[in-house]
Amino acid sequence: MFGYLIKRSLRWSSGILLVLFFSYAMMFYGAGDPIKRMFVDLREGSTSVDEAMIEKIRVSYGLDQPFPVQFANYLGKLMQGDMGYSIREQRDVMTMVRKRLPISMQLGLVATVLGALIGVPLGVVAALNHNRRLDALIVSVIVFINALPIFVTGPLLLVFLVLVLKIIDVPFGWKGIFDSQVILPVTVLALGPLPSIVRMTRIGMLEVMGNDYIRTARAKGLPERTVILRHMLRPVLIPVVTSLGLIMITLVNGAIFVELIFNIPGFGKLTLQGLQQVDYPIIMTVVFVGTIIVMVSNLLVDFVYPLLDPRITRD
Amino acid sequence: MLVKEGISVESESSSSVIMMKAVGKEGSLWGAGFRRLRRNRLAVFGLLLVLIFFVTAIVGPAVAPYDFLSQSIDEAMRGPSALHWFGTDALGRDIFSRILYGARTAALVALTTTAISLLIGIALGCLAGFLQGWVDEFVMWITDIVMSLPSLLLAILVNTALKRPVAMWFGQMYIQTGNPVFLNVLWLDYVLVFGALALIGWAGYARLIRGQVLSIGRTLYVDAARSLGANTGRIIGRHIVPNAIGPVIVAVTQGMGAAIVAESSLSFLGIGVQPPNASWGSMLSDGLLLWRTFPHLMVIPAVTIGVIQIGFIFLGDGLNDALNPRQ
C-alpha cells in the first residue's frame, strides 16, 4: 500500500517537473531576451536604452547565468510561491492568479457537481432501459454533446436562448457564483465532462446488472430503489470518480472558452490575456497551475482509489 | 536446417493461403468490414459528410462564388441572401466563400498533424512494444504525462514560444534561398499549428500502437508463425500490421476530427491560422463581437465545425464497429 502511494506520487511529481523543464526550455530558447523585450515592448523599436544598461539589468536578474542555473533559480522561486512579474502589467503574477483562480474554481466545481447530478441519473436511466427508445435517445444526445466542442455549443446556446427564445438576457461578466448569470456559463462548462460521466455510468451499470449479487438482493426482497442505489451504483461510481483527472482537463480547457465567450475574469481569461499580450511569465504560470491542478487531481484519485477498491494495491 | 526452414516457411504461407480461401467465400476481411460499414446508416452519413468536406477542401476555392479576400464596405454585414448565401462579414467578405476556403485550411491541418503525430506514434509505439524493458517504461511515462496534461495550454505554450524562432528561421531561409515561400506569413501560422498539435497528438497513437504490438505479439498465431520459422519482418508484415491496422484507422479518423477542432480552437483564441486567411475558428471568434445584431456571423461557422465534427465521429464509430468486430 505504502509502496504504491510512493510510486504514484513519484510518477505525478516527476510529470510536473518534466512539464516545468519543457516549458522553461521553450521560453528560454524561444522567447528571447526578456529584458530587451521589455524595453522594445514599452517603446516600439526604441533604441534609447543602451546596451550596457540592459546588460546591467540582465545581471541583476541573474539572466546572464547558463540555462541549468536559471532553471534551478526559477524552481527555487516557484517553491516560495514567486512566479515572476508580468511583463506588460509589471505586477506579481502570483497575485493575479490568486485573484482569478478562485472564480474559475467555483465555476468548475459547480459545473462538475451539475455534470454528475445530470450525468449519473441519465446513465442509470439509459442502462435500465437498455435497447429501448429512451436508451437510444440518451446515447445519441450524448454523442452529439461529445462531438460538439464548447466553443460551438456556447455561441449556439447563446443565440438560441437570447435571440430565438428570448428567455434570458445576455450573461456577461462576474457577479459572484450565486448570481443567476452563472447558469449559462456553468451549463456550457458542464457539457464538457457530461458525456464521459453518462457513458461510464451506463456501461458500468450494464456490466453490473447481470451479476449474481444483484439477483440475490432482489431475491431477498429489497426494494428496487435500494438495489439500484446501494448494490448497482456503488461499484459503477468508482470509475466515474477516478476519471477526475480527465474531468479536470475538460474543465481547464473549457474555462478558457467559457470565460472568453461570457467575459468572466477568471483563470481562463488570464490565459487569454497572457496569450494576446505575449506575456511569457503569465503563460508559464498558467501552464504550471493548469498542470498542477490536473496532476494533483490524478494523485488524489490514486490515493482514494485503494479506499474505494481494495483490489488495486494487491499486485 | 536450411531446407527445413524453407519448407516450414512454405507450409506457413500455404496454411494462410488456405485460411484466405476459406475467408474468401464470404469475401475478404476488408470486404466484410466494408459491408458492415455500409449497413450502418449513421456511418454512411458520416462518410458522406467527410467526403463532402475533403472534396470542398480540394475544389472549394475554385468554385467559390467570390474571392474569399475581396472586401466591399457597401456589402458589409448583410444577412443570407440569394447573392450571398451565408451573408457577408464585417468587411463585406462573402461568408460562403470563406467557409469553403476554411475547409481547405481545416483539411490541410487535419491531414498534416495527423500524419506527423501518427509517424511519431508509430515510431515510439513500435520502439516501446518491441524493445520493452526500460525503453517501454520511459516511453509510456512520457506518453502518460502528455495525455494527462491540459492539452490546450500546452498547445498555447508551444505556439507562442516557437513563433519567434520559427519566424527568424523563415527569415534566414528566405535570405539563403530567396524562395518567396518563406515570406508567406500563412505558412508560418501553419508550421506553428502543425508543431503545437502534433506535439499533443502523438501520445494517443503511441499508446495504441504499443498496445497492439504487445497484444498481437502474444497471440498464438504469431507464436505459431515464429515456431514455423517466419522471420521478424514477415511476422510484422503479415501478422502484426494487418491485425493492428483496424484500430489505427479508427483512431486516425477520430484524430482528424479532433485535429480540426483543435485547429479551430487555436484560431478561435487568436493564435492559430490568422486572418486574412480563412479559418472556421477565427471566423467564429470574429462573430462573437457582433452576435447580438448579426447572429449569422457566429452561427454559420459554429454549425459548420459541428457538422464536420459529427461526420468524423459517426464515421469513426462506424469504422470501429466494422473493422473491430471482436470488441
PDB file of N, CA and C in Angstrom, chain A residues 228-284:
ATOM      1  N   ILE A 228     -30.769  -0.529  -6.812  1.00  0.00           N
ATOM      2  CA  ILE A 228     -30.054   0.337  -7.756  1.00  0.00           C
ATOM      3  C   ILE A 228     -29.036   1.201  -7.029  1.00  0.00           C
ATOM      4  N   LEU A 229     -29.486   1.872  -5.964  1.00  0.00           N
ATOM      5  CA  LEU A 229     -28.613   2.842  -5.313  1.00  0.00           C
ATOM      6  C   LEU A 229     -27.459   2.175  -4.580  1.00  0.00           C
ATOM      7  N   ARG A 230     -27.745   1.101  -3.820  1.00  0.00           N
ATOM      8  CA  ARG A 230     -26.705   0.538  -2.964  1.00  0.00           C
ATOM      9  C   ARG A 230     -25.895  -0.551  -3.638  1.00  0.00           C
ATOM     10  N   HIS A 231     -26.550  -1.356  -4.460  1.00  0.00           N
ATOM     11  CA  HIS A 231     -25.839  -2.516  -4.989  1.00  0.00           C
ATOM     12  C   HIS A 231     -25.282  -2.294  -6.380  1.00  0.00           C
ATOM     13  N   MET A 232     -26.020  -1.563  -7.200  1.00  0.00           N
ATOM     14  CA  MET A 232     -25.516  -1.353  -8.553  1.00  0.00           C
ATOM     15  C   MET A 232     -24.586  -0.150  -8.614  1.00  0.00           C
ATOM     16  N   LEU A 233     -25.072   0.968  -8.071  1.00  0.00           N
ATOM     17  CA  LEU A 233     -24.394   2.228  -8.312  1.00  0.00           C
ATOM     18  C   LEU A 233     -23.018   2.294  -7.665  1.00  0.00           C
ATOM     19  N   ARG A 234     -22.851   1.638  -6.516  1.00  0.00           N
ATOM     20  CA  ARG A 234     -21.582   1.768  -5.811  1.00  0.00           C
ATOM     21  C   ARG A 234     -20.379   1.349  -6.636  1.00  0.00           C
ATOM     22  N   PRO A 235     -20.352   0.117  -7.150  1.00  0.00           N
ATOM     23  CA  PRO A 235     -19.195  -0.248  -7.972  1.00  0.00           C
ATOM     24  C   PRO A 235     -19.123   0.552  -9.262  1.00  0.00           C
ATOM     25  N   VAL A 236     -20.273   1.023  -9.755  1.00  0.00           N
ATOM     26  CA  VAL A 236     -20.279   1.769 -11.021  1.00  0.00           C
ATOM     27  C   VAL A 236     -19.617   3.128 -10.850  1.00  0.00           C
ATOM     28  N   LEU A 237     -19.805   3.725  -9.678  1.00  0.00           N
ATOM     29  CA  LEU A 237     -19.302   5.089  -9.500  1.00  0.00           C
ATOM     30  C   LEU A 237     -17.784   5.153  -9.354  1.00  0.00           C
ATOM     31  N   ILE A 238     -17.152   4.010  -9.051  1.00  0.00           N
ATOM     32  CA  ILE A 238     -15.689   4.047  -8.880  1.00  0.00           C
ATOM     33  C   ILE A 238     -14.975   4.593 -10.121  1.00  0.00           C
ATOM     34  N   PRO A 239     -15.221   4.021 -11.312  1.00  0.00           N
ATOM     35  CA  PRO A 239     -14.549   4.596 -12.482  1.00  0.00           C
ATOM     36  C   PRO A 239     -14.941   6.043 -12.756  1.00  0.00           C
ATOM     37  N   VAL A 240     -16.178   6.414 -12.392  1.00  0.00           N
ATOM     38  CA  VAL A 240     -16.580   7.806 -12.610  1.00  0.00           C
ATOM     39  C   VAL A 240     -15.745   8.725 -11.730  1.00  0.00           C
ATOM     40  N   VAL A 241     -15.606   8.344 -10.450  1.00  0.00           N
ATOM     41  CA  VAL A 241     -14.814   9.159  -9.532  1.00  0.00           C
ATOM     42  C   VAL A 241     -13.359   9.203  -9.983  1.00  0.00           C
ATOM     43  N   THR A 242     -12.859   8.062 -10.453  1.00  0.00           N
ATOM     44  CA  THR A 242     -11.442   8.024 -10.796  1.00  0.00           C
ATOM     45  C   THR A 242     -11.131   8.721 -12.114  1.00  0.00           C
ATOM     46  N   SER A 243     -12.157   9.155 -12.840  1.00  0.00           N
ATOM     47  CA  SER A 243     -11.855   9.904 -14.059  1.00  0.00           C
ATOM     48  C   SER A 243     -11.755  11.394 -13.762  1.00  0.00           C
ATOM     49  N   LEU A 244     -11.573  11.727 -12.485  1.00  0.00           N
ATOM     50  CA  LEU A 244     -11.472  13.127 -12.084  1.00  0.00           C
ATOM     51  C   LEU A 244     -10.388  13.864 -12.871  1.00  0.00           C
ATOM     52  N   GLY A 245      -9.254  13.199 -13.121  1.00  0.00           N
ATOM     53  CA  GLY A 245      -8.175  13.824 -13.885  1.00  0.00           C
ATOM     54  C   GLY A 245      -8.653  14.274 -15.252  1.00  0.00           C
ATOM     55  N   LEU A 246      -9.374  13.382 -15.936  1.00  0.00           N
ATOM     56  CA  LEU A 246      -9.906  13.709 -17.262  1.00  0.00           C
ATOM     57  C   LEU A 246     -10.919  14.842 -17.177  1.00  0.00           C
ATOM     58  N   ILE A 247     -11.767  14.766 -16.131  1.00  0.00           N
ATOM     59  CA  ILE A 247     -12.767  15.817 -15.946  1.00  0.00           C
ATOM     60  C   ILE A 247     -12.070  17.165 -15.771  1.00  0.00           C
ATOM     61  N   MET A 248     -10.992  17.170 -14.979  1.00  0.00           N
ATOM     62  CA  MET A 248     -10.275  18.421 -14.752  1.00  0.00           C
ATOM     63  C   MET A 248      -9.692  18.969 -16.049  1.00  0.00           C
ATOM     64  N   ILE A 249      -9.201  18.074 -16.926  1.00  0.00           N
ATOM     65  CA  ILE A 249      -8.660  18.542 -18.211  1.00  0.00           C
ATOM     66  C   ILE A 249      -9.747  19.263 -18.998  1.00  0.00           C
ATOM     67  N   THR A 250     -10.946  18.645 -19.072  1.00  0.00           N
ATOM     68  CA  THR A 250     -12.007  19.299 -19.838  1.00  0.00           C
ATOM     69  C   THR A 250     -12.403  20.623 -19.191  1.00  0.00           C
ATOM     70  N   LEU A 251     -12.318  20.694 -17.849  1.00  0.00           N
ATOM     71  CA  LEU A 251     -12.698  21.941 -17.190  1.00  0.00           C
ATOM     72  C   LEU A 251     -11.671  23.036 -17.424  1.00  0.00           C
ATOM     73  N   VAL A 252     -10.367  22.676 -17.328  1.00  0.00           N
ATOM     74  CA  VAL A 252      -9.324  23.690 -17.542  1.00  0.00           C
ATOM     75  C   VAL A 252      -9.384  24.192 -18.980  1.00  0.00           C
ATOM     76  N   ASN A 253      -9.501  23.256 -19.941  1.00  0.00           N
ATOM     77  CA  ASN A 253      -9.632  23.658 -21.346  1.00  0.00           C
ATOM     78  C   ASN A 253     -10.907  24.467 -21.544  1.00  0.00           C
ATOM     79  N   GLY A 254     -12.006  23.976 -20.952  1.00  0.00           N
ATOM     80  CA  GLY A 254     -13.300  24.620 -21.153  1.00  0.00           C
ATOM     81  C   GLY A 254     -13.349  26.017 -20.560  1.00  0.00           C
ATOM     82  N   ALA A 255     -12.661  26.218 -19.421  1.00  0.00           N
ATOM     83  CA  ALA A 255     -12.692  27.520 -18.759  1.00  0.00           C
ATOM     84  C   ALA A 255     -12.221  28.615 -19.703  1.00  0.00           C
ATOM     85  N   ILE A 256     -11.214  28.295 -20.525  1.00  0.00           N
ATOM     86  CA  ILE A 256     -10.667  29.307 -21.426  1.00  0.00           C
ATOM     87  C   ILE A 256     -11.756  29.816 -22.368  1.00  0.00           C
ATOM     88  N   PHE A 257     -12.517  28.874 -22.954  1.00  0.00           N
ATOM     89  CA  PHE A 257     -13.541  29.278 -23.927  1.00  0.00           C
ATOM     90  C   PHE A 257     -14.734  29.931 -23.239  1.00  0.00           C
ATOM     91  N   VAL A 258     -15.193  29.297 -22.151  1.00  0.00           N
ATOM     92  CA  VAL A 258     -16.378  29.824 -21.471  1.00  0.00           C
ATOM     93  C   VAL A 258     -16.114  31.239 -20.968  1.00  0.00           C
ATOM     94  N   GLU A 259     -14.918  31.471 -20.430  1.00  0.00           N
ATOM     95  CA  GLU A 259     -14.640  32.790 -19.880  1.00  0.00           C
ATOM     96  C   GLU A 259     -14.435  33.822 -20.983  1.00  0.00           C
ATOM     97  N   LEU A 260     -14.009  33.351 -22.152  1.00  0.00           N
ATOM     98  CA  LEU A 260     -13.915  34.271 -23.286  1.00  0.00           C
ATOM     99  C   LEU A 260     -15.311  34.631 -23.784  1.00  0.00           C
ATOM    100  N   ILE A 261     -16.162  33.610 -23.942  1.00  0.00           N
ATOM    101  CA  ILE A 261     -17.483  33.842 -24.521  1.00  0.00           C
ATOM    102  C   ILE A 261     -18.349  34.687 -23.585  1.00  0.00           C
ATOM    103  N   PHE A 262     -18.279  34.388 -22.278  1.00  0.00           N
ATOM    104  CA  PHE A 262     -19.146  35.085 -21.334  1.00  0.00           C
ATOM    105  C   PHE A 262     -18.412  36.201 -20.584  1.00  0.00           C
ATOM    106  N   ASN A 263     -17.203  36.466 -20.991  1.00  0.00           N
ATOM    107  CA  ASN A 263     -16.407  37.546 -20.401  1.00  0.00           C
ATOM    108  C   ASN A 263     -16.322  37.458 -18.872  1.00  0.00           C
ATOM    109  N   ILE A 264     -15.864  36.324 -18.379  1.00  0.00           N
ATOM    110  CA  ILE A 264     -15.713  36.130 -16.941  1.00  0.00           C
ATOM    111  C   ILE A 264     -14.235  36.282 -16.579  1.00  0.00           C
ATOM    112  N   PRO A 265     -13.907  37.138 -15.627  1.00  0.00           N
ATOM    113  CA  PRO A 265     -12.499  37.413 -15.330  1.00  0.00           C
ATOM    114  C   PRO A 265     -11.851  36.327 -14.491  1.00  0.00           C
ATOM    115  N   GLY A 266     -11.768  35.105 -15.022  1.00  0.00           N
ATOM    116  CA  GLY A 266     -11.188  34.013 -14.257  1.00  0.00           C
ATOM    117  C   GLY A 266      -9.837  33.595 -14.790  1.00  0.00           C
ATOM    118  N   PHE A 267      -9.467  32.357 -14.466  1.00  0.00           N
ATOM    119  CA  PHE A 267      -8.177  31.798 -14.852  1.00  0.00           C
ATOM    120  C   PHE A 267      -8.045  31.710 -16.376  1.00  0.00           C
ATOM    121  N   GLY A 268      -9.135  31.324 -17.034  1.00  0.00           N
ATOM    122  CA  GLY A 268      -9.109  31.212 -18.489  1.00  0.00           C
ATOM    123  C   GLY A 268      -8.873  32.556 -19.146  1.00  0.00           C
ATOM    124  N   LYS A 269      -9.477  33.578 -18.565  1.00  0.00           N
ATOM    125  CA  LYS A 269      -9.303  34.928 -19.106  1.00  0.00           C
ATOM    126  C   LYS A 269      -7.856  35.380 -18.918  1.00  0.00           C
ATOM    127  N   LEU A 270      -7.255  34.974 -17.787  1.00  0.00           N
ATOM    128  CA  LEU A 270      -5.845  35.299 -17.557  1.00  0.00           C
ATOM    129  C   LEU A 270      -4.986  34.639 -18.626  1.00  0.00           C
ATOM    130  N   THR A 271      -5.311  33.382 -18.953  1.00  0.00           N
ATOM    131  CA  THR A 271      -4.601  32.675 -20.014  1.00  0.00           C
ATOM    132  C   THR A 271      -4.679  33.462 -21.314  1.00  0.00           C
ATOM    133  N   LEU A 272      -5.887  33.910 -21.636  1.00  0.00           N
ATOM    134  CA  LEU A 272      -6.082  34.665 -22.875  1.00  0.00           C
ATOM    135  C   LEU A 272      -5.284  35.953 -22.865  1.00  0.00           C
ATOM    136  N   GLN A 273      -5.263  36.597 -21.686  1.00  0.00           N
ATOM    137  CA  GLN A 273      -4.532  37.851 -21.571  1.00  0.00           C
ATOM    138  C   GLN A 273      -3.050  37.619 -21.835  1.00  0.00           C
ATOM    139  N   GLY A 274      -2.490  36.590 -21.207  1.00  0.00           N
ATOM    140  CA  GLY A 274      -1.087  36.270 -21.425  1.00  0.00           C
ATOM    141  C   GLY A 274      -0.813  35.976 -22.889  1.00  0.00           C
ATOM    142  N   LEU A 275      -1.777  35.304 -23.496  1.00  0.00           N
ATOM    143  CA  LEU A 275      -1.647  34.902 -24.886  1.00  0.00           C
ATOM    144  C   LEU A 275      -1.665  36.098 -25.821  1.00  0.00           C
ATOM    145  N   GLN A 276      -2.649  36.986 -25.612  1.00  0.00           N
ATOM    146  CA  GLN A 276      -2.822  38.105 -26.533  1.00  0.00           C
ATOM    147  C   GLN A 276      -1.696  39.118 -26.393  1.00  0.00           C
ATOM    148  N   GLN A 277      -1.179  39.260 -25.157  1.00  0.00           N
ATOM    149  CA  GLN A 277      -0.126  40.248 -24.951  1.00  0.00           C
ATOM    150  C   GLN A 277       1.253  39.611 -25.024  1.00  0.00           C
ATOM    151  N   VAL A 278       1.318  38.334 -25.378  1.00  0.00           N
ATOM    152  CA  VAL A 278       2.573  37.580 -25.416  1.00  0.00           C
ATOM    153  C   VAL A 278       3.364  37.840 -24.144  1.00  0.00           C
ATOM    154  N   ASP A 279       2.707  37.628 -23.009  1.00  0.00           N
ATOM    155  CA  ASP A 279       3.312  37.865 -21.703  1.00  0.00           C
ATOM    156  C   ASP A 279       3.814  36.518 -21.165  1.00  0.00           C
ATOM    157  N   TYR A 280       5.093  36.240 -21.400  1.00  0.00           N
ATOM    158  CA  TYR A 280       5.602  34.895 -21.110  1.00  0.00           C
ATOM    159  C   TYR A 280       5.459  34.454 -19.657  1.00  0.00           C
ATOM    160  N   PRO A 281       5.773  35.321 -18.664  1.00  0.00           N
ATOM    161  CA  PRO A 281       5.593  34.854 -17.278  1.00  0.00           C
ATOM    162  C   PRO A 281       4.161  34.392 -16.999  1.00  0.00           C
ATOM    163  N   ILE A 282       3.185  35.088 -17.577  1.00  0.00           N
ATOM    164  CA  ILE A 282       1.790  34.671 -17.362  1.00  0.00           C
ATOM    165  C   ILE A 282       1.543  33.323 -18.028  1.00  0.00           C
ATOM    166  N   ILE A 283       2.005  33.159 -19.279  1.00  0.00           N
ATOM    167  CA  ILE A 283       1.772  31.896 -19.981  1.00  0.00           C
ATOM    168  C   ILE A 283       2.397  30.740 -19.210  1.00  0.00           C
ATOM    169  N   MET A 284       3.652  30.937 -18.738  1.00  0.00           N
ATOM    170  CA  MET A 284       4.331  29.872 -17.992  1.00  0.00           C
ATOM    171  C   MET A 284       3.576  29.522 -16.724  1.00  0.00           C
TER     172      MET A 284
END
